[in-house]
XYZ file of C-alpha atoms in Angstrom:
722
model
C -41.929 57.403 47.415
C -38.388 56.021 46.497
C -37.994 54.752 43.071
C -38.422 50.938 42.623
C -36.094 51.010 39.385
C -32.503 50.198 40.278
C -33.464 48.060 43.331
C -32.795 44.360 43.607
C -36.324 43.564 43.855
C -37.191 39.857 44.185
C -39.141 38.269 41.436
C -42.764 38.674 41.668
C -43.428 35.120 40.800
C -40.482 33.716 42.790
C -42.451 32.403 45.884
C -44.891 30.616 43.536
C -42.033 28.983 41.705
C -40.154 27.811 44.732
C -43.311 26.600 46.400
C -44.578 24.618 43.444
C -47.731 26.737 42.860
C -46.414 28.227 39.554
C -48.289 26.496 36.583
C -46.441 25.667 33.439
C -47.923 24.307 30.291
C -47.871 20.746 31.182
C -49.415 21.460 34.590
C -52.455 22.948 32.977
C -55.652 21.195 33.964
C -58.048 20.630 31.012
C -61.243 18.354 31.377
C -61.500 15.308 29.242
C -57.946 15.502 28.044
C -56.358 12.789 25.831
C -52.602 12.259 25.475
C -50.428 11.984 22.499
C -47.158 10.417 21.797
C -44.965 11.184 18.640
C -43.526 8.385 16.317
C -40.176 9.600 14.558
C -38.282 8.433 11.524
C -35.117 6.484 12.269
C -33.173 7.126 9.047
C -31.724 10.374 7.906
C -32.951 10.311 4.220
C -35.359 8.312 2.163
C -38.891 7.451 2.543
C -41.154 5.020 4.361
C -43.300 2.645 2.583
C -47.180 3.119 2.482
C -47.834 -0.515 3.353
C -45.520 -0.331 6.394
C -47.251 2.859 7.689
C -50.795 1.186 7.250
C -49.578 -1.955 9.062
C -47.871 0.116 11.936
C -51.032 2.215 12.284
C -53.151 -0.944 12.756
C -50.924 -2.414 15.379
C -51.006 0.928 17.327
C -54.773 1.178 16.768
C -55.399 -2.134 18.340
C -53.280 -1.374 21.421
C -55.041 -0.626 24.712
C -56.500 2.764 25.177
C -55.700 4.108 21.865
C -58.293 6.442 20.332
C -56.807 7.560 17.046
C -53.590 7.293 15.112
C -52.520 10.055 12.650
C -50.203 9.320 9.727
C -49.366 10.732 6.368
C -52.042 8.344 4.979
C -54.886 9.799 6.884
C -53.626 13.251 8.064
C -55.796 16.244 6.885
C -54.276 18.434 4.004
C -52.450 21.360 5.619
C -51.360 24.509 3.925
C -47.988 25.748 2.849
C -46.669 28.680 4.948
C -46.457 31.944 3.127
C -42.832 33.115 2.292
C -43.060 36.036 4.518
C -43.163 33.945 7.500
C -40.187 31.624 6.559
C -37.817 34.277 4.742
C -35.270 34.446 7.469
C -36.852 32.425 10.261
C -36.472 28.533 10.832
C -40.077 27.833 10.213
C -40.877 24.925 7.853
C -42.926 25.780 4.893
C -43.605 22.073 4.063
C -46.396 20.938 6.283
C -45.802 17.965 8.643
C -46.998 14.400 7.442
C -47.460 15.876 4.019
C -45.877 12.922 2.364
C -43.913 9.661 3.081
C -40.400 11.334 2.454
C -37.710 11.429 5.189
C -35.456 14.419 5.559
C -33.731 13.738 8.966
C -33.616 11.364 11.767
C -36.416 12.411 14.266
C -38.928 13.651 11.557
C -42.366 13.364 12.852
C -44.149 10.456 10.941
C -47.170 9.756 13.139
C -49.171 10.772 16.194
C -50.741 8.283 18.528
C -53.644 9.604 20.725
C -54.666 7.487 23.815
C -56.384 7.729 27.190
C -53.151 7.942 29.184
C -49.553 8.872 28.575
C -48.471 5.395 29.098
C -50.800 3.871 26.706
C -49.876 6.419 24.030
C -46.154 5.707 24.484
C -46.483 1.935 24.412
C -48.577 2.064 21.354
C -46.101 4.536 19.698
C -43.225 2.044 20.272
C -45.254 -0.549 18.148
C -45.041 1.642 15.157
C -42.100 0.387 13.123
C -41.653 1.302 9.443
C -40.032 -0.103 6.431
C -37.668 2.380 4.853
C -36.336 2.858 1.267
C -33.184 4.807 2.107
C -31.410 7.484 -0.034
C -27.769 8.527 0.391
C -27.840 11.332 3.073
C -25.970 14.579 3.356
C -24.956 14.765 7.020
C -22.279 17.790 6.991
C -21.469 20.696 5.028
C -18.571 18.884 3.323
C -20.959 16.203 1.758
C -22.953 19.133 0.221
C -19.810 21.073 -1.136
C -18.423 17.890 -2.580
C -21.834 16.962 -4.353
C -23.335 20.329 -5.270
C -27.199 20.348 -6.172
C -28.033 21.296 -9.684
C -31.740 21.062 -9.504
C -32.362 23.596 -6.485
C -35.735 25.232 -6.983
C -36.056 28.394 -4.946
C -39.832 27.636 -4.551
C -39.467 24.127 -3.538
C -40.564 22.787 -0.076
C -37.341 20.633 -0.018
C -34.052 22.093 -1.062
C -30.640 20.942 -1.417
C -27.200 22.343 -2.081
C -25.308 25.257 -0.570
C -26.263 28.911 -0.553
C -25.280 32.424 0.424
C -28.080 33.619 2.969
C -30.706 35.946 1.279
C -31.582 37.772 4.423
C -30.092 39.897 6.965
C -26.614 38.366 6.772
C -26.355 38.955 2.994
C -27.631 42.555 3.183
C -25.041 43.135 6.121
C -22.302 41.791 3.821
C -23.489 43.897 0.879
C -23.447 46.910 3.066
C -20.031 46.063 4.292
C -18.688 45.756 0.703
C -20.400 49.144 -0.019
C -18.815 50.767 2.849
C -15.399 49.322 2.539
C -14.924 48.487 -1.033
C -12.450 45.542 -2.173
C -8.995 45.993 -1.010
C -5.908 44.096 -1.566
C -4.679 42.170 1.374
C -2.059 44.421 3.159
C 1.432 43.626 4.509
C 1.873 43.108 8.287
C 1.889 40.396 11.155
C -0.637 37.924 10.025
C -2.462 35.131 12.026
C -4.942 32.840 10.248
C -6.580 29.642 11.476
C -9.669 27.528 11.266
C -12.116 27.371 14.277
C -14.960 24.794 14.654
C -17.990 24.688 16.888
C -20.145 21.825 17.126
C -23.852 21.246 17.277
C -25.220 22.450 20.547
C -28.837 21.894 21.922
C -30.817 24.213 24.235
C -31.609 21.582 26.883
C -34.033 23.589 28.972
C -35.374 22.232 32.148
C -38.959 22.304 30.895
C -39.771 19.845 28.178
C -41.605 21.237 25.251
C -45.446 20.599 25.842
C -48.574 21.515 24.075
C -52.318 20.976 24.830
C -54.710 21.720 21.979
C -58.492 22.219 22.478
C -61.108 22.958 19.819
C -64.421 24.756 20.220
C -65.984 24.652 16.747
C -63.371 26.222 14.318
C -61.749 28.138 17.252
C -58.574 26.780 18.806
C -56.925 27.300 22.056
C -53.422 26.057 22.487
C -51.397 25.936 25.752
C -47.729 25.748 24.595
C -44.185 26.182 25.941
C -43.485 29.178 23.513
C -41.815 32.509 23.845
C -43.658 33.991 20.532
C -47.219 33.546 21.217
C -48.281 36.122 18.463
C -45.927 34.524 15.890
C -47.076 31.142 16.798
C -50.679 32.094 16.389
C -50.054 33.496 12.934
C -48.126 30.485 11.772
C -50.435 27.923 13.388
C -53.441 29.743 11.702
C -51.747 29.597 8.291
C -51.143 25.885 8.590
C -54.715 25.126 9.617
C -56.163 27.684 7.234
C -57.954 29.502 9.889
C -58.451 33.134 10.552
C -55.853 34.328 12.894
C -58.382 35.682 15.281
C -59.745 32.000 15.734
C -56.464 31.077 17.360
C -55.439 31.798 21.048
C -52.021 30.731 22.240
C -51.343 30.685 26.137
C -48.069 30.334 27.774
C -47.929 31.968 31.202
C -44.512 30.524 32.307
C -41.827 29.130 30.309
C -39.194 26.932 32.086
C -36.277 27.851 30.170
C -35.863 28.285 26.310
C -32.473 29.663 25.188
C -34.008 29.929 21.621
C -35.676 26.416 21.326
C -39.295 27.678 22.222
C -39.035 30.759 19.918
C -40.864 29.324 16.796
C -43.761 27.063 15.769
C -42.349 23.426 15.634
C -44.166 20.759 13.926
C -45.415 18.682 17.106
C -47.571 21.689 17.848
C -49.320 21.623 14.600
C -49.860 17.913 14.992
C -51.178 18.071 18.433
C -53.752 20.579 16.944
C -54.512 18.210 14.177
C -54.874 15.258 16.598
C -57.421 17.143 18.879
C -59.538 18.153 15.820
C -59.567 14.561 14.774
C -60.626 13.171 18.093
C -62.938 16.265 19.014
C -61.166 16.154 22.448
C -58.330 18.121 24.082
C -55.015 16.548 23.538
C -51.908 16.968 25.487
C -48.361 16.214 24.063
C -45.213 16.232 26.049
C -42.022 15.671 23.983
C -39.418 13.448 25.525
C -35.889 14.573 26.274
C -34.471 12.608 23.280
C -37.189 14.012 20.956
C -36.106 17.644 22.045
C -32.914 16.921 20.189
C -34.437 16.611 16.977
C -37.868 18.573 17.297
C -37.243 22.061 18.587
C -34.116 23.284 16.910
C -30.396 23.334 17.890
C -27.150 25.487 17.305
C -25.795 24.292 14.055
C -21.972 23.380 13.318
C -19.711 26.212 12.217
C -16.459 26.160 10.519
C -14.777 29.665 10.484
C -11.585 30.702 8.662
C -10.289 33.752 10.474
C -7.446 35.878 9.273
C -6.149 38.916 10.999
C -3.314 41.381 9.933
C -1.811 44.002 12.010
C 0.949 46.485 12.002
C 3.867 45.584 14.206
C 2.453 47.700 17.030
C -0.801 45.662 16.969
C -3.079 48.111 15.007
C -5.326 45.999 12.919
C -5.284 46.588 9.183
C -7.286 43.690 7.987
C -9.901 41.426 9.386
C -11.429 38.415 7.613
C -13.900 35.871 8.918
C -15.608 33.329 6.428
C -18.293 31.128 8.029
C -19.393 27.730 6.801
C -22.503 26.419 8.501
C -25.502 24.158 8.050
C -29.454 24.103 7.973
C -31.891 21.590 7.109
C -33.451 20.773 3.727
C -36.928 22.093 4.667
C -36.217 25.610 6.220
C -33.871 28.626 6.013
C -31.554 29.367 8.742
C -28.031 30.885 9.022
C -25.785 31.005 12.148
C -24.444 34.594 11.537
C -21.002 33.809 13.153
C -19.323 36.761 11.389
C -21.450 39.576 12.503
C -19.152 40.676 15.384
C -16.144 40.744 13.123
C -17.843 43.381 10.961
C -18.010 45.831 13.830
C -16.100 44.977 16.896
C -12.669 46.306 15.967
C -11.429 49.116 13.938
C -9.874 47.907 10.646
C -9.552 49.590 7.042
C -10.116 46.126 5.500
C -13.181 43.871 6.476
C -14.102 40.653 4.593
C -16.903 38.724 6.170
C -18.940 36.007 4.354
C -21.392 33.150 5.229
C -22.149 29.987 3.376
C -24.970 27.627 4.428
C -25.114 23.983 3.322
C -28.564 22.213 3.471
C -28.043 18.805 5.109
C -30.227 15.919 6.208
C -30.637 17.077 9.724
C -33.367 18.701 11.909
C -33.897 22.470 11.448
C -31.490 24.660 13.448
C -32.582 27.815 15.169
C -31.350 30.693 17.344
C -29.627 29.738 20.502
C -28.351 32.018 23.233
C -26.198 34.495 21.577
C -26.850 33.375 18.004
C -24.006 34.276 15.705
C -22.003 36.147 18.353
C -21.470 33.140 20.622
C -19.591 30.919 18.159
C -18.333 33.964 15.941
C -16.624 35.571 19.097
C -15.122 32.166 19.974
C -13.282 32.278 16.617
C -12.416 35.994 16.591
C -11.313 36.364 20.137
C -9.022 33.422 20.113
C -7.567 34.835 16.824
C -6.956 38.132 18.617
C -5.226 36.332 21.492
C -3.113 34.579 18.870
C -2.368 38.149 17.334
C -1.369 39.303 20.718
C 1.212 36.709 20.977
C 2.363 37.211 17.445
C 2.815 41.049 17.958
C 4.235 40.713 21.501
C 1.299 42.717 22.823
C -0.753 42.221 25.946
C -4.134 40.976 25.162
C -6.018 43.813 26.826
C -3.825 46.391 25.301
C -4.164 44.989 21.858
C -7.968 45.381 22.155
C -7.836 48.944 23.654
C -5.622 49.916 20.708
C -8.497 48.706 18.241
C -11.649 49.919 19.909
C -13.867 51.441 17.207
C -15.723 54.712 17.889
C -18.430 53.653 15.304
C -19.935 50.721 13.684
C -17.473 49.539 10.927
C -20.412 48.269 8.775
C -22.053 51.621 8.086
C -19.840 54.206 9.644
C -22.418 55.248 12.192
C -21.535 56.292 15.799
C -22.521 54.227 18.785
C -25.487 55.620 20.803
C -23.517 54.948 24.054
C -20.533 52.668 24.377
C -17.951 52.213 27.103
C -16.083 49.195 25.858
C -12.630 50.534 26.730
C -13.801 50.934 30.276
C -14.956 47.455 30.341
C -11.458 46.382 29.557
C -9.651 48.786 32.079
C -12.255 48.135 34.914
C -12.079 44.398 34.463
C -8.389 44.214 34.178
C -8.038 46.063 37.443
C -10.681 44.054 39.352
C -8.995 40.848 38.172
C -5.478 41.798 38.827
C -4.483 41.327 35.219
C -1.399 43.386 35.680
C 0.220 40.387 37.532
C -0.279 38.100 34.578
C 3.071 36.833 33.089
C 3.007 36.895 29.320
C 4.595 33.556 28.824
C 2.381 30.330 28.862
C 2.926 27.677 31.508
C 4.394 30.272 33.945
C 1.802 30.017 36.793
C 1.060 27.019 38.931
C -1.091 26.205 42.121
C -1.533 23.058 44.120
C 0.639 21.209 41.536
C -1.529 22.055 38.495
C -1.133 24.756 35.775
C -2.770 28.077 36.217
C -4.045 30.224 33.385
C -5.723 33.705 32.913
C -7.437 34.558 29.856
C -9.782 37.363 28.405
C -12.147 37.998 25.731
C -14.616 40.620 24.512
C -18.314 40.470 24.669
C -20.772 42.113 22.459
C -24.400 41.694 21.357
C -26.742 44.214 19.417
C -29.244 46.419 21.306
C -32.687 45.870 19.819
C -36.139 47.067 20.061
C -39.241 46.370 18.251
C -42.813 47.778 18.082
C -45.100 46.627 21.032
C -48.307 47.527 22.670
C -49.445 47.451 26.263
C -52.797 47.305 27.908
C -53.920 48.897 31.194
C -56.977 48.012 33.442
C -57.763 48.218 36.983
C -58.648 44.827 38.646
C -61.337 44.018 41.221
C -58.820 44.622 43.964
C -57.851 48.062 42.773
C -54.599 47.214 41.399
C -53.467 48.818 38.101
C -52.444 45.919 35.886
C -50.506 46.385 32.698
C -50.283 43.372 30.208
C -48.685 42.495 26.861
C -48.367 39.244 24.782
C -44.910 38.865 25.970
C -43.483 35.852 28.088
C -41.880 35.168 31.462
C -39.232 32.766 30.336
C -37.313 32.817 33.563
C -35.618 36.106 33.108
C -37.770 38.260 35.482
C -39.592 40.280 32.850
C -42.798 40.385 34.979
C -40.740 41.657 37.735
C -38.845 44.513 35.811
C -42.145 45.491 34.102
C -43.874 45.931 37.618
C -40.887 48.006 38.746
C -41.074 50.152 35.804
C -44.705 50.743 35.979
C -44.895 51.375 39.583
C -41.866 53.951 39.219
C -43.813 55.855 36.500
C -47.264 55.945 38.143
C -45.953 56.740 41.419
C -47.828 53.711 42.959
C -46.257 51.062 45.469
C -45.216 47.778 43.844
C -48.063 46.095 45.690
C -50.548 48.257 43.736
C -49.191 47.332 40.432
C -49.016 44.089 38.338
C -48.075 43.008 34.848
C -49.486 40.147 33.001
C -48.062 38.200 30.003
C -48.314 34.996 28.234
C -51.732 35.340 26.247
C -51.979 36.126 22.694
C -55.278 37.809 23.372
C -53.253 40.639 25.291
C -51.865 43.675 23.542
C -49.405 42.750 20.642
C -45.767 42.054 21.499
C -42.905 40.288 19.591
C -41.036 37.164 20.463
C -38.958 37.153 23.696
C -35.488 36.646 22.184
C -32.623 38.737 20.911
C -32.157 40.534 24.070
C -34.884 42.774 23.086
C -37.757 42.392 25.560
C -36.976 44.967 28.157
C -36.220 47.705 25.638
C -39.367 46.467 23.483
C -42.041 45.820 25.989
C -40.557 48.144 28.497
C -41.150 50.991 26.020
C -44.680 50.087 25.689
C -45.156 49.849 29.489
C -43.406 53.252 29.796
C -45.763 54.901 27.374
C -48.875 53.136 29.038
C -47.660 54.216 32.499
C -47.304 57.891 31.408
C -50.584 57.731 29.519
C -52.246 56.461 32.907
C -50.718 59.399 34.732
C -51.896 61.886 32.013
C -55.418 60.787 32.142
C -55.694 60.840 35.843
C -53.867 64.318 35.937
C -56.497 65.913 33.925
C -59.400 64.571 35.917
C -61.157 66.336 38.559
C -59.646 65.333 42.021
C -62.987 64.253 43.275
C -63.357 61.913 40.286
C -59.882 60.588 40.167
C -60.626 57.440 42.325
C -63.659 56.676 40.221
C -61.673 57.208 36.950
C -58.851 55.135 38.048
C -61.181 52.332 38.814
C -62.610 52.399 35.217
C -59.616 53.070 33.023
C -58.929 50.472 30.441
C -56.945 51.427 27.326
C -54.163 50.144 25.183
C -50.944 52.093 24.000
C -48.469 51.201 21.352
C -44.962 51.784 21.098
C -42.850 51.917 17.911
C -39.557 50.264 17.364
C -35.984 51.866 17.809
C -35.988 55.411 16.777
C -33.843 56.271 13.731
C -31.363 58.501 15.330
C -28.370 57.716 12.980
C -26.664 55.958 15.961
C -26.140 52.163 16.442
C -26.933 50.648 19.922
C -24.785 47.865 20.942
C -23.868 46.148 24.228
C -20.451 45.502 25.250
C -18.382 43.696 27.997
C -15.149 42.152 29.013
C -14.580 38.695 30.457
C -11.647 37.774 32.452
C -11.320 34.139 33.771
C -8.783 31.951 35.514
C -8.441 28.215 35.029
C -6.674 25.335 36.644
C -5.499 22.680 34.268
C -4.559 19.193 35.550
C -2.498 17.819 32.501
C -2.156 14.306 34.289
C -6.053 13.681 34.122
C -7.006 16.218 31.516
C -9.129 18.229 33.825
C -9.969 21.923 33.381
C -11.573 23.783 36.247
C -12.757 27.396 35.809
C -11.986 28.928 39.209
C -12.548 32.738 39.024
C -14.465 35.088 36.742
C -14.537 38.842 36.390
C -17.018 40.328 33.982
C -17.593 43.998 33.368
C -20.801 44.750 31.270
C -21.913 47.831 29.359
C -25.679 47.008 28.877
C -27.359 50.442 29.529
C -29.358 51.262 32.537
C -29.743 48.493 34.894
C -33.383 48.295 36.170
C -32.840 45.326 38.675
C -29.204 44.665 39.772
C -30.226 41.158 41.201
C -31.775 40.022 37.955
C -29.179 41.509 35.808
C -26.332 39.768 37.753
C -28.253 36.499 37.612
C -28.591 37.012 33.818
C -24.734 37.383 33.499
C -23.959 34.579 35.740
C -26.405 32.393 33.895
C -24.768 33.439 30.645
C -21.301 32.849 31.777
C -22.370 29.320 32.802
C -23.990 28.662 29.617
C -20.764 29.617 27.864
C -18.714 27.468 29.978
C -20.732 24.568 29.039
C -20.299 25.540 25.324
C -16.499 25.656 25.811
C -15.775 22.561 27.853
C -18.773 20.078 27.577
C -21.427 20.582 25.167
C -21.816 18.737 21.848
C -24.672 16.728 20.396
C -23.112 13.110 19.958
C -24.323 11.466 16.676
C -23.187 8.578 14.548
C -21.537 10.285 11.507
C -23.127 7.767 9.154
C -26.523 7.190 10.595
C -27.093 10.492 12.454
C -28.459 8.664 15.535
C -27.801 9.914 18.995
C -24.994 7.637 20.421
C -24.153 9.339 23.782
C -24.911 11.836 26.599
C -25.222 15.496 26.429
C -23.352 17.199 29.260
C -24.150 20.531 30.773
C -22.554 22.485 33.536
C -23.859 22.066 37.070
C -23.252 24.305 40.221
C -20.123 22.417 40.862
C -18.608 23.666 37.776
C -19.323 27.441 38.398
C -16.284 29.793 39.277
C -16.344 32.364 41.852
C -17.999 35.303 40.112
C -17.286 39.123 40.165
C -19.958 40.787 38.072
C -20.217 44.548 37.741
C -22.004 46.987 35.378
C -21.168 50.279 33.735
C -24.610 51.777 34.479
C -24.969 54.296 31.764
C -28.254 55.066 30.174
C -28.647 54.408 26.241
C -31.580 56.657 25.284
C -30.746 56.151 21.619
C -32.499 53.026 21.673
C -35.511 53.509 24.104
C -36.974 56.122 26.517
C -35.824 53.983 29.466
C -32.135 53.968 28.619
C -31.853 50.127 28.582
C -30.333 47.591 26.383
C -30.654 43.766 26.404
C -28.775 41.666 28.828
C -29.713 38.129 28.433
C -27.243 37.101 25.822
C -24.269 39.303 25.894
C -23.062 37.416 29.033
C -22.582 34.233 26.972
C -20.664 35.877 24.273
C -16.957 35.852 24.427
C -16.986 33.228 27.203
C -15.635 30.076 25.234
C -12.914 32.228 23.829
C -11.840 33.592 27.349
C -11.650 29.963 28.533
C -9.721 28.857 25.531
C -7.361 31.635 25.919
C -6.797 30.933 29.555
C -6.006 27.248 28.743
C -3.486 28.482 26.256
C -1.918 30.550 28.870
C -1.863 27.576 31.410
C -0.562 25.017 28.907
C 0.765 26.535 25.797
C -1.864 24.512 23.694
C -3.885 26.441 21.148
C -7.083 24.509 20.979
C -9.427 25.865 18.279
C -12.254 23.312 18.287
C -15.079 23.253 20.845
C -15.793 21.568 23.105
C -12.348 21.388 24.797
C -12.558 17.881 26.373
C -10.251 15.659 28.193
C -9.405 13.866 24.951
C -8.465 17.071 23.099
C -6.616 18.564 25.878
C -4.348 15.575 26.152
C -3.724 15.109 22.526
C -0.245 16.152 21.142
C -0.425 19.828 20.322
C -0.132 19.951 16.388
C -2.313 22.901 15.768
C 0.251 25.266 14.715
C -0.795 28.546 13.575
C -1.343 28.863 9.816
C 0.327 31.870 8.104
């Protein structure tokens, strides 16, 4: 039988999705359900008065259909999360509704439960509070100008700025150990500051939760892509044994990072359901998503590159200032690519995080690499101009043969081929070096390129195997279908190893009662869960292979077992995905319009299990990066932190003509399948490629995102620092 791996198999749930049969969290039918609506704070810092909370609760309670109102005055005591859950993740140790203080606009202050969504929303609108405002710190500059002198490392609310005490700091320490402090060398230097704004994930599916109690056992249907982690955190807040909590999330309608962690509305939905002894359903509004489910925080990045006259790098510096909330740790690790992407004898990479009065940020597609590569890759374009080198040639001259952080070789890397193949497919050799040299249809034409990279990751996971009533072999894991096609790829992989047709194999996910698996993020699911499926499928074959042929059918029908897979093996090599982006833009300077018209991407992501899904992921990632480059920023009043405008995202009309290809080389240093993650590397480098193309079209070097009509038409006063 022909292998199913490597074929463009259609999504196994595709028909259900396009016909409306697919069931997402908010579609889940639950008998006797009540409906909840959130009430949120409207100031960035201070506290609400107890009298106003009591009065607001009384008004809401008297409204039609209202069953219960939960506030800080009557909410049950919740537990503080243990530090091991919050050490390097954006989980809030401070329980929701634990006091009357306000740490950011949009902080949950009450939950209204009613007999219909309309009645709950109407009653929630009646809950207006009196505030005693305190001076907020709304940006990193506020924090640095007024440093905290009373920061308690064990406090649930913390202030001031800090150096990250998790993976970023450890990386920086290793970097210093490996490189040692070196004086700045002589050479051609470019130095500038690059800024990225607050971005929000904006998935199609709103975050939704349905909580249902049976005694002291809790079932939660939730829009999450970390059901096992949510189970643990929710059990900790509610002081329950972990096995008393079950999380169900069969399909997720987009996440991009926003549904990776336990957010406070989920906890409050469970609290409300326990209070009314009925199932409770909560669906956040689109506006509430801006303050309740994370975001990509602002960054200000100072980048300095020094090279010999021939373009050989001799120094790379990248210093990131970013922000988190006062109630949770999070660092946008924008400098991680600078530490390893290019060969240099001197590397200096640091991160500083300021705690501000804003909602807690979190991972967003390409965390660290997406904003960090914008700065680094635009700086590389500036260095190419300063040294008179072609941008592709400059990068080829500095491709490393190993990770610069630790000196370890790559497990498999084809970055140089990404550059050369991409340049050939794009026709880069026809690009004139001078800006403003190309026109088409009366507008300026520009060509730009940038590097893409993202780590290859794999974590421990398990996979269960059973045979269902129809005779199909079903594999299962507590992972998630977030729209990437994981069910399809796992089904292909299982069918390929067992030797069964696709129709005789299935893969189930989205239930914490299944075999354990980590969160679906960091581009690790295929390598992680795929390794568990790989092991389980081989175990299925082994067990049948040792059986008497006459008993094989009976044995296959009764097999039921679970197999575990370890994390990435310690081979001494580093797994990293790479790619090269080439793009064409048209710039109409009369009206400030940028159109991205053509895109070539060559990606090195290990073995490609399904070329249709892989191409879809890269196209989506590029479109995601296009939004980051030209459209997306959360518009907030700088003094009140209130939303004051729209959040724009790309549409099909904004997409360019795509030419996507893969260097299909296995990476068995990461997993037995030879794959690496593909979901995020497509976004990384995209904003820089667009910014570099705009420079080539106009001669304007724009270092702040997004590049809008206003910034494009401003006088060019952003001369390079030196």
